[in-house]
């Protein structure tokens, strides 16, 4: 039986960012979502998904998300934030044996009007312009690599990562720059593998605060029978 939804949201509903997470049938909640705003007002958000079903995976996901948003907001580089999280995991291996996929998005700053994204693994970022939902990231999985070569993919390979926070080299970190994403959606694979794109778009179009939209999305994932933890983070335009 799926656990009840646990919603972690900003304390003020008028903030543009909000998130929700549901554990699902897994033994451990290994997803994490968070945000951080620097003293200059620059917003960074992240979703991380621990590798495996263990307490160590959940701890690694929370650590990666928390560390990455702070580095991204302070340094102005989400790709540097991913590598900083990599350094943290590898340097504290005895204390933090887990690993995680992650996607980090950094909002506009005084000298940079665009959104910047970085990711490793299979968490995704999508942009909703009020009419259509488009993907901003590309999965780092064996299945994605084989599909790009025109090969038939076994479903279990969808879950096998080729790049993660712990293993990432600088050239392997995915990066993207977006002028204006409209409404930004970050999700773990428990959402995007169980909820069709039109249903995600409908959930975003349904109105409400960012946190309410995120809660609606994880509820749809649970109703669809996702076998994984499901996490969604929304930043309204």
Short mmCIF file of C-alpha atoms in Angstrom, two decimals, residues 48-236:
data_model
loop_
_atom_site.label_atom_id
_atom_site.label_comp_id
_atom_site.label_asym_id
_atom_site.label_seq_id
_atom_site.Cartn_x
_atom_site.Cartn_y
_atom_site.Cartn_z
CA UNK A 48 17.45 14.35 -6.07
CA UNK A 49 16.68 10.62 -6.19
CA UNK A 50 18.81 8.25 -4.16
CA UNK A 51 20.16 5.19 -5.96
CA UNK A 52 18.56 2.09 -4.50
CA UNK A 53 16.05 1.52 -1.71
CA UNK A 54 18.00 2.18 1.49
CA UNK A 55 18.46 4.71 4.26
CA UNK A 56 21.88 5.54 2.77
CA UNK A 57 20.25 6.40 -0.58
CA UNK A 58 17.81 8.75 1.10
CA UNK A 59 20.52 10.46 3.11
CA UNK A 60 22.66 10.92 0.00
CA UNK A 61 19.72 12.45 -1.90
CA UNK A 62 19.00 14.95 0.86
CA UNK A 63 22.66 15.85 1.19
CA UNK A 64 23.10 16.31 -2.56
CA UNK A 65 19.99 18.47 -2.91
CA UNK A 66 20.78 20.68 0.09
CA UNK A 67 24.43 21.19 -0.84
CA UNK A 68 23.79 21.73 -4.55
CA UNK A 69 21.21 24.50 -4.21
CA UNK A 70 23.49 26.51 -1.95
CA UNK A 71 26.51 26.16 -4.19
CA UNK A 72 24.45 26.93 -7.30
CA UNK A 73 22.93 30.10 -5.81
CA UNK A 74 26.23 31.36 -4.42
CA UNK A 75 28.47 30.43 -7.36
CA UNK A 76 25.98 31.08 -10.17
CA UNK A 77 26.77 27.69 -11.72
CA UNK A 78 24.53 24.64 -11.25
CA UNK A 79 27.09 22.45 -13.02
CA UNK A 80 29.67 23.49 -10.43
CA UNK A 81 27.06 22.63 -7.79
CA UNK A 82 26.76 19.07 -9.13
CA UNK A 83 30.51 18.66 -9.01
CA UNK A 84 30.62 20.10 -5.50
CA UNK A 85 28.04 17.49 -4.44
CA UNK A 86 30.21 14.85 -6.15
CA UNK A 87 33.23 15.99 -4.14
CA UNK A 88 31.19 15.89 -0.94
CA UNK A 89 30.03 12.31 -1.53
CA UNK A 90 33.42 10.99 -2.54
CA UNK A 91 35.31 12.73 0.27
CA UNK A 92 32.85 11.46 2.91
CA UNK A 93 32.44 7.95 1.52
CA UNK A 94 32.67 6.23 4.92
CA UNK A 95 29.95 8.48 6.34
CA UNK A 96 27.84 8.84 3.19
CA UNK A 97 28.01 5.59 1.19
CA UNK A 98 24.93 6.38 -0.91
CA UNK A 99 24.55 7.95 -4.36
CA UNK A 100 21.89 9.98 -6.15
CA UNK A 101 20.59 11.28 -9.43
CA UNK A 102 19.86 15.00 -9.33
CA UNK A 103 18.64 17.99 -11.31
CA UNK A 104 19.40 21.55 -10.22
CA UNK A 105 17.90 24.74 -11.68
CA UNK A 106 19.20 28.24 -11.02
CA UNK A 107 16.96 31.24 -11.62
CA UNK A 108 17.93 34.58 -13.15
CA UNK A 109 20.35 36.91 -11.40
CA UNK A 110 21.22 40.59 -11.72
CA UNK A 111 23.79 39.90 -14.45
CA UNK A 112 22.25 36.72 -15.87
CA UNK A 113 18.61 36.88 -17.03
CA UNK A 114 18.37 33.21 -17.98
CA UNK A 115 17.65 29.98 -16.11
CA UNK A 116 20.55 27.55 -15.91
CA UNK A 117 20.18 23.81 -15.35
CA UNK A 118 22.50 20.91 -14.59
CA UNK A 119 21.74 17.25 -14.01
CA UNK A 120 23.09 13.75 -13.61
CA UNK A 121 21.01 10.59 -13.85
CA UNK A 122 17.31 10.43 -14.59
CA UNK A 123 15.63 13.24 -12.67
CA UNK A 124 14.07 15.58 -15.21
CA UNK A 125 13.31 19.27 -15.74
CA UNK A 126 10.39 20.36 -17.92
CA UNK A 127 9.01 23.74 -18.97
CA UNK A 128 5.30 24.61 -19.23
CA UNK A 129 4.38 27.69 -21.28
CA UNK A 130 0.64 27.44 -20.72
CA UNK A 131 0.11 25.41 -23.89
CA UNK A 132 2.72 22.67 -24.07
CA UNK A 133 5.20 20.87 -21.84
CA UNK A 134 8.73 20.38 -23.12
CA UNK A 135 11.67 18.49 -21.68
CA UNK A 136 14.82 20.45 -20.82
CA UNK A 137 17.01 17.49 -19.82
CA UNK A 138 18.11 14.13 -21.24
CA UNK A 139 18.32 11.02 -19.08
CA UNK A 140 21.71 9.52 -18.26
CA UNK A 141 20.59 5.87 -18.46
CA UNK A 142 21.62 2.79 -20.39
CA UNK A 143 18.19 2.77 -22.01
CA UNK A 144 18.55 6.35 -23.25
CA UNK A 145 22.01 5.63 -24.65
CA UNK A 146 20.80 2.54 -26.51
CA UNK A 147 17.67 4.28 -27.77
CA UNK A 148 19.81 7.07 -29.21
CA UNK A 149 21.56 4.42 -31.30
CA UNK A 150 18.26 3.09 -32.60
CA UNK A 151 18.43 -0.11 -30.56
CA UNK A 152 15.61 -1.96 -28.82
CA UNK A 153 15.61 -1.33 -25.08
CA UNK A 154 14.67 -3.74 -22.29
CA UNK A 155 12.46 -1.95 -19.70
CA UNK A 156 14.81 -2.72 -16.79
CA UNK A 157 17.56 -0.69 -18.47
CA UNK A 158 15.47 2.46 -17.96
CA UNK A 159 16.59 2.38 -14.32
CA UNK A 160 20.32 1.77 -14.89
CA UNK A 161 22.22 5.06 -14.65
CA UNK A 162 25.28 5.83 -16.74
CA UNK A 163 26.09 8.99 -14.74
CA UNK A 164 25.30 9.79 -11.10
CA UNK A 165 26.43 12.36 -8.56
CA UNK A 166 29.11 10.06 -7.17
CA UNK A 167 30.48 8.95 -10.56
CA UNK A 168 30.14 12.17 -12.57
CA UNK A 169 33.13 13.66 -14.36
CA UNK A 170 32.93 17.33 -15.39
CA UNK A 171 32.27 16.54 -19.05
CA UNK A 172 29.43 14.17 -18.14
CA UNK A 173 27.25 16.67 -16.30
CA UNK A 174 24.24 17.67 -18.40
CA UNK A 175 23.74 21.42 -18.81
CA UNK A 176 21.09 23.63 -20.39
CA UNK A 177 20.26 27.33 -20.54
CA UNK A 178 16.67 28.54 -20.87
CA UNK A 179 15.60 32.12 -21.55
CA UNK A 180 12.16 31.77 -19.94
CA UNK A 181 10.78 28.38 -18.94
CA UNK A 182 7.41 29.79 -17.91
CA UNK A 183 6.48 27.30 -15.20
CA UNK A 184 9.38 25.02 -14.34
CA UNK A 185 8.81 21.42 -13.22
CA UNK A 186 11.46 19.16 -11.69
CA UNK A 187 10.54 15.50 -11.11
CA UNK A 188 12.04 12.22 -10.00
CA UNK A 189 11.64 9.16 -12.20
CA UNK A 190 8.79 7.92 -10.01
CA UNK A 191 6.77 10.70 -11.64
CA UNK A 192 7.95 10.80 -15.24
CA UNK A 193 7.90 7.01 -15.69
CA UNK A 194 4.30 6.72 -14.51
CA UNK A 195 2.58 9.96 -15.57
CA UNK A 196 2.09 10.78 -19.26
CA UNK A 197 3.12 14.21 -20.49
CA UNK A 198 -0.48 15.34 -21.18
CA UNK A 199 -1.42 14.48 -17.59
CA UNK A 200 1.54 16.44 -16.23
CA UNK A 201 0.50 19.40 -18.38
CA UNK A 202 -3.09 19.17 -17.16
CA UNK A 203 -1.92 19.13 -13.54
CA UNK A 204 0.10 22.30 -14.08
CA UNK A 205 -2.76 23.97 -15.94
CA UNK A 206 -5.17 23.21 -13.10
CA UNK A 207 -4.19 26.28 -11.12
CA UNK A 208 -3.30 26.71 -7.47
CA UNK A 209 -0.01 27.47 -5.77
CA UNK A 210 3.25 25.84 -6.79
CA UNK A 211 3.01 23.44 -3.83
CA UNK A 212 -0.59 22.55 -4.69
CA UNK A 213 0.37 21.75 -8.26
CA UNK A 214 3.27 19.61 -7.08
CA UNK A 215 0.99 17.75 -4.68
CA UNK A 216 -1.49 17.14 -7.51
CA UNK A 217 1.28 15.64 -9.66
CA UNK A 218 2.53 13.18 -7.05
CA UNK A 219 -1.06 12.20 -6.39
CA UNK A 220 -1.49 11.35 -10.07
CA UNK A 221 1.70 9.29 -9.96
CA UNK A 222 0.40 7.34 -6.97
CA UNK A 223 -2.95 6.76 -8.66
CA UNK A 224 -1.12 5.52 -11.76
CA UNK A 225 0.57 2.85 -9.64
CA UNK A 226 4.14 4.08 -9.61
CA UNK A 227 6.47 1.55 -8.03
CA UNK A 228 8.91 4.21 -6.88
CA UNK A 229 9.07 7.29 -4.70
CA UNK A 230 7.48 10.22 -6.52
CA UNK A 231 8.62 13.83 -6.11
CA UNK A 232 7.66 17.01 -7.97
CA UNK A 233 8.91 20.57 -7.56
CA UNK A 234 7.18 23.46 -9.30
CA UNK A 235 8.41 27.01 -9.85
CA UNK A 236 5.68 29.25 -11.24
#
